[in-house]
mmCIF file of C-alpha atoms in Angstrom:
data_model
loop_
_atom_site.group_PDB
_atom_site.id
_atom_site.type_symbol
_atom_site.label_atom_id
_atom_site.label_comp_id
_atom_site.label_asym_id
_atom_site.label_seq_id
_atom_site.Cartn_x
_atom_site.Cartn_y
_atom_site.Cartn_z
ATOM 1 C CA MET P 1 -8.270 -0.932 10.176
ATOM 2 C CA TYR P 2 -6.152 -3.654 11.616
ATOM 3 C CA LYS P 3 -3.164 -1.423 11.835
ATOM 4 C CA LYS P 4 -5.325 1.257 13.418
ATOM 5 C CA LEU P 5 -6.452 -1.366 16.002
ATOM 6 C CA LYS P 6 -3.002 -2.417 16.702
ATOM 7 C CA THR P 7 -1.783 1.144 17.260
ATOM 8 C CA SER P 8 -4.767 2.746 18.979
ATOM 9 C CA HIS P 9 -6.257 -0.480 20.546
ATOM 10 C CA LYS P 10 -9.773 0.707 19.664
ATOM 11 C CA LEU P 11 -12.083 1.082 16.679
ATOM 12 C CA PHE P 12 -15.547 2.587 16.392
ATOM 13 C CA TYR P 13 -18.593 0.458 15.764
ATOM 14 C CA THR P 14 -18.555 0.430 11.927
ATOM 15 C CA GLY P 15 -14.808 -0.315 11.836
ATOM 16 C CA ARG P 16 -15.195 -3.176 14.413
ATOM 17 C CA LEU P 17 -18.168 -4.554 12.368
ATOM 18 C CA GLN P 18 -16.175 -4.438 8.962
ATOM 19 C CA LEU P 19 -12.991 -5.727 10.468
ATOM 20 C CA GLY P 20 -14.685 -8.365 12.579
ATOM 21 C CA LEU P 21 -16.532 -9.799 9.797
ATOM 22 C CA PHE P 22 -13.453 -9.802 7.533
ATOM 23 C CA LEU P 23 -11.648 -11.750 10.238
ATOM 24 C CA LYS P 24 -14.434 -14.206 10.459
ATOM 25 C CA GLY P 25 -14.551 -14.586 6.779
ATOM 26 C CA ILE P 26 -10.820 -15.441 6.727
ATOM 27 C CA GLY P 27 -11.359 -18.244 9.271
ATOM 28 C CA LEU P 28 -10.997 -16.605 12.677
ATOM 29 C CA THR P 29 -13.209 -18.552 15.072
ATOM 30 C CA MET P 30 -15.517 -16.690 17.377
ATOM 31 C CA ASN P 31 -13.318 -17.451 20.432
ATOM 32 C CA GLU P 32 -10.246 -16.316 18.516
ATOM 33 C CA SER P 33 -12.092 -13.067 17.608
ATOM 34 C CA LEU P 34 -13.166 -12.498 21.119
ATOM 35 C CA LYS P 35 -9.585 -12.991 22.322
ATOM 36 C CA LEU P 36 -8.111 -10.686 19.759
ATOM 37 C CA TRP P 37 -10.561 -7.830 20.470
ATOM 38 C CA ARG P 38 -10.289 -8.387 24.317
ATOM 39 C CA ASP P 39 -6.605 -8.251 24.193
ATOM 40 C CA GLU P 40 -6.466 -5.006 22.000
ATOM 41 C CA PHE P 41 -9.222 -3.221 23.978
ATOM 42 C CA SER P 42 -7.548 -4.012 27.358
ATOM 43 C CA LYS P 43 -4.514 -2.180 26.082
ATOM 44 C CA PHE P 44 -6.796 0.908 25.641
ATOM 45 C CA GLY P 45 -7.860 0.533 29.276
ATOM 46 C CA ILE P 46 -11.160 -1.286 28.908
ATOM 47 C CA THR P 47 -11.519 -3.886 31.697
ATOM 48 C CA LEU P 48 -12.727 -7.494 30.977
ATOM 49 C CA ASP P 49 -15.933 -6.721 32.689
ATOM 50 C CA GLN P 50 -16.513 -3.588 30.363
ATOM 51 C CA PHE P 51 -15.524 -5.631 27.362
ATOM 52 C CA ASP P 52 -17.977 -8.422 28.258
ATOM 53 C CA ARG P 53 -20.729 -5.993 28.914
ATOM 54 C CA GLN P 54 -20.248 -3.641 25.914
ATOM 55 C CA TYR P 55 -18.416 -5.414 23.122
ATOM 56 C CA ALA P 56 -18.531 -9.279 23.437
ATOM 57 C CA TYR P 57 -22.291 -9.493 22.503
ATOM 58 C CA ASN P 58 -21.723 -7.888 19.090
ATOM 59 C CA ILE P 59 -18.917 -10.306 18.270
ATOM 60 C CA ARG P 60 -21.084 -13.290 19.235
ATOM 61 C CA TYR P 61 -23.973 -11.691 17.316
ATOM 62 C CA ASN P 62 -21.801 -11.544 14.112
ATOM 63 C CA TYR P 63 -21.126 -15.257 14.441
ATOM 64 C CA GLY P 64 -24.784 -15.991 14.890
ATOM 65 C CA LYS P 65 -24.615 -16.942 18.590
ATOM 66 C CA GLU P 66 -26.754 -14.110 19.975
ATOM 67 C CA GLY P 67 -29.788 -12.196 19.051
ATOM 68 C CA SER P 68 -31.448 -13.241 15.805
ATOM 69 C CA CYS P 69 -28.855 -16.032 15.515
ATOM 70 C CA ARG P 70 -28.272 -14.970 11.790
ATOM 71 C CA ASN P 71 -24.849 -15.927 10.624
ATOM 72 C CA PHE P 72 -23.509 -12.572 9.094
ATOM 73 C CA SER P 73 -21.160 -12.505 6.149
ATOM 74 C CA PRO P 74 -18.243 -10.076 5.510
ATOM 75 C CA TYR P 75 -18.818 -7.117 3.367
ATOM 76 C CA SER P 76 -18.048 -7.477 -0.410
ATOM 77 C CA CYS P 77 -16.075 -4.652 -1.998
ATOM 78 C CA MET P 78 -19.122 -3.036 -3.195
ATOM 79 C CA GLY P 79 -20.720 -3.116 0.187
ATOM 80 C CA ILE P 80 -17.555 -1.488 1.666
ATOM 81 C CA ILE P 81 -17.342 1.115 -1.108
ATOM 82 C CA ARG P 82 -20.968 2.073 -0.413
ATOM 83 C CA MET P 83 -20.445 2.584 3.303
ATOM 84 C CA PRO P 84 -20.890 6.119 4.607
ATOM 85 C CA LEU P 85 -17.780 8.132 4.966
ATOM 86 C CA PRO P 86 -15.929 7.742 8.246
ATOM 87 C CA ALA P 87 -16.256 10.649 10.695
ATOM 88 C CA THR P 88 -13.147 12.050 12.387
ATOM 89 C CA GLY P 89 -11.364 9.405 14.332
ATOM 90 C CA GLN P 90 -13.209 6.476 12.586
ATOM 91 C CA THR P 91 -11.592 3.915 10.407
ATOM 92 C CA HIS P 92 -13.594 1.892 7.933
ATOM 93 C CA GLY P 93 -14.599 1.542 4.351
ATOM 94 C CA CYS P 94 -12.324 1.087 1.287
ATOM 95 C CA PRO P 95 -8.883 2.564 1.778
ATOM 96 C CA PHE P 96 -8.700 3.758 -1.794
ATOM 97 C CA MET P 97 -11.914 5.550 -1.323
ATOM 98 C CA GLN P 98 -11.709 6.875 2.317
ATOM 99 C CA MET P 99 -8.215 8.073 2.276
ATOM 100 C CA SER P 100 -6.708 11.102 0.650
ATOM 101 C CA LYS P 101 -4.391 10.383 -2.336
ATOM 102 C CA LYS P 102 -1.448 11.367 -0.291
ATOM 103 C CA GLU P 103 -2.227 9.031 2.698
ATOM 104 C CA CYS P 104 -3.027 6.135 0.221
ATOM 105 C CA LYS P 105 0.280 6.796 -1.610
ATOM 106 C CA THR P 106 2.215 6.731 1.786
ATOM 107 C CA ILE P 107 0.620 3.312 2.726
ATOM 108 C CA LEU P 108 1.176 1.935 -0.788
ATOM 109 C CA GLU P 109 4.832 2.956 -0.570
ATOM 110 C CA SER P 110 5.268 1.127 2.815
ATOM 111 C CA MET P 111 3.648 -1.992 1.175
ATOM 112 C CA PHE P 112 5.915 -1.831 -1.718
ATOM 113 C CA ARG P 113 9.053 -1.387 0.605
ATOM 114 C CA ASP P 114 7.931 -4.324 2.650
ATOM 115 C CA SER P 115 7.334 -6.507 -0.524
ATOM 116 C CA LYS P 116 10.130 -8.912 -1.378
ATOM 117 C CA LYS P 117 9.075 -8.801 -4.988
ATOM 118 C CA ASN P 118 9.481 -4.918 -5.286
ATOM 119 C CA GLN P 119 12.472 -4.175 -3.017
ATOM 120 C CA ARG P 120 14.765 -3.009 -5.812
ATOM 121 C CA VAL P 121 12.253 -1.479 -8.018
ATOM 122 C CA ALA P 122 11.350 2.190 -8.241
ATOM 123 C CA TYR P 123 7.937 2.204 -6.942
ATOM 124 C CA GLN P 124 6.992 5.884 -6.150
ATOM 125 C CA ASP P 125 5.403 6.426 -9.568
ATOM 126 C CA LYS P 126 3.525 3.182 -9.375
ATOM 127 C CA CYS P 127 2.076 4.127 -5.975
ATOM 128 C CA GLU P 128 1.151 7.552 -7.194
ATOM 129 C CA ALA P 129 -0.734 5.941 -10.210
ATOM 130 C CA LEU P 130 -2.463 3.397 -8.042
ATOM 131 C CA ALA P 131 -3.489 6.130 -5.483
ATOM 132 C CA GLU P 132 -4.818 8.069 -8.411
ATOM 133 C CA LYS P 133 -6.636 5.129 -9.916
ATOM 134 C CA GLY P 134 -8.040 4.075 -6.530
ATOM 135 C CA GLN P 135 -9.920 7.403 -6.158
ATOM 136 C CA LYS P 136 -12.182 6.511 -9.111
ATOM 137 C CA HIS P 137 -11.899 2.718 -9.661
ATOM 138 C CA PRO P 138 -10.970 1.171 -6.367
ATOM 139 C CA GLN P 139 -11.551 -2.395 -7.264
ATOM 140 C CA ILE P 140 -9.404 -2.135 -10.284
ATOM 141 C CA ALA P 141 -6.672 -0.423 -8.318
ATOM 142 C CA CYS P 142 -6.792 -3.262 -5.839
ATOM 143 C CA THR P 143 -6.331 -5.748 -8.546
ATOM 144 C CA LEU P 144 -3.411 -3.843 -9.967
ATOM 145 C CA LEU P 145 -1.825 -3.742 -6.462
ATOM 146 C CA TYR P 146 -2.248 -7.409 -6.006
ATOM 147 C CA ASN P 147 -0.560 -7.988 -9.366
ATOM 148 C CA GLU P 148 2.350 -5.699 -8.377
ATOM 149 C CA LEU P 149 2.839 -7.421 -5.030
ATOM 150 C CA HIS P 150 2.435 -11.027 -6.099
ATOM 151 C CA ASP P 151 4.064 -13.384 -8.642
ATOM 152 C CA GLN P 152 0.752 -14.945 -9.649
ATOM 153 C CA LYS P 153 -1.684 -12.493 -11.325
ATOM 154 C CA TYR P 154 -5.105 -11.951 -10.026
ATOM 155 C CA GLU P 155 -7.469 -13.861 -12.409
ATOM 156 C CA ASP P 156 -10.270 -11.377 -12.659
ATOM 157 C CA ALA P 157 -10.357 -7.801 -13.856
ATOM 158 C CA ALA P 158 -11.420 -6.423 -10.499
ATOM 159 C CA VAL P 159 -11.287 -7.603 -6.909
ATOM 160 C CA ARG P 160 -14.756 -8.383 -5.606
ATOM 161 C CA HIS P 161 -14.287 -9.315 -2.019
ATOM 162 C CA PRO P 162 -11.485 -8.711 0.482
ATOM 163 C CA CYS P 163 -11.628 -12.231 1.729
ATOM 164 C CA GLU P 164 -11.059 -13.471 -1.780
ATOM 165 C CA TYR P 165 -8.006 -11.189 -2.063
ATOM 166 C CA PHE P 166 -6.691 -12.364 1.182
ATOM 167 C CA ASN P 167 -7.245 -16.062 0.392
ATOM 168 C CA PHE P 168 -5.355 -15.742 -3.016
ATOM 169 C CA SER P 169 -2.561 -13.829 -1.299
ATOM 170 C CA GLU P 170 -2.287 -16.356 1.519
ATOM 171 C CA GLU P 171 -2.312 -19.316 -0.941
ATOM 172 C CA GLU P 172 0.629 -17.609 -2.810
ATOM 173 C CA PHE P 173 2.557 -17.111 0.514
ATOM 174 C CA LYS P 174 2.073 -20.838 1.304
ATOM 175 C CA LEU P 175 3.333 -21.817 -2.199
ATOM 176 C CA LYS P 176 6.516 -19.683 -1.709
ATOM 177 C CA ASP P 177 7.109 -21.097 1.778
ATOM 178 C CA ALA P 178 6.875 -24.598 0.436
ATOM 179 C CA LYS P 179 9.603 -23.993 -2.096
#
């Protein structure tokens, strides 16, 4: 979703909601979130006035600053997996579940190419297997992906929350940078 936002500078409602709550869950403040969305949407041609009238309210709402003042939490993996399928042009849900096996394999291959751990490893077969596994068991495939891309193994059998995955991954990157 983030890649889609950065390339098209727009996401439909469910994608904005899922990504926005994830960004909140990994520590983005409301003001940082407003700036990120405003900056991206302005590249799509949405004026600041349009952004303030049509989109800013939902961001403040997610942070509990508007409407019912309920502080919303990011979706868990199961919440994301249970989302309705995206319509044409929409980007949301679990990538393992929402993408075709071919699309998933392509993205996995780019992740492996970019991974310092796997630069010299033949990864096409691994990507094929992960894409296949992800169609039926996305949380297990996500855990296997984590273990392929990181030195420290994921402690549980299956990833339960995208923010947890991010936090573990971020912690490992910090440890590597400290060395």
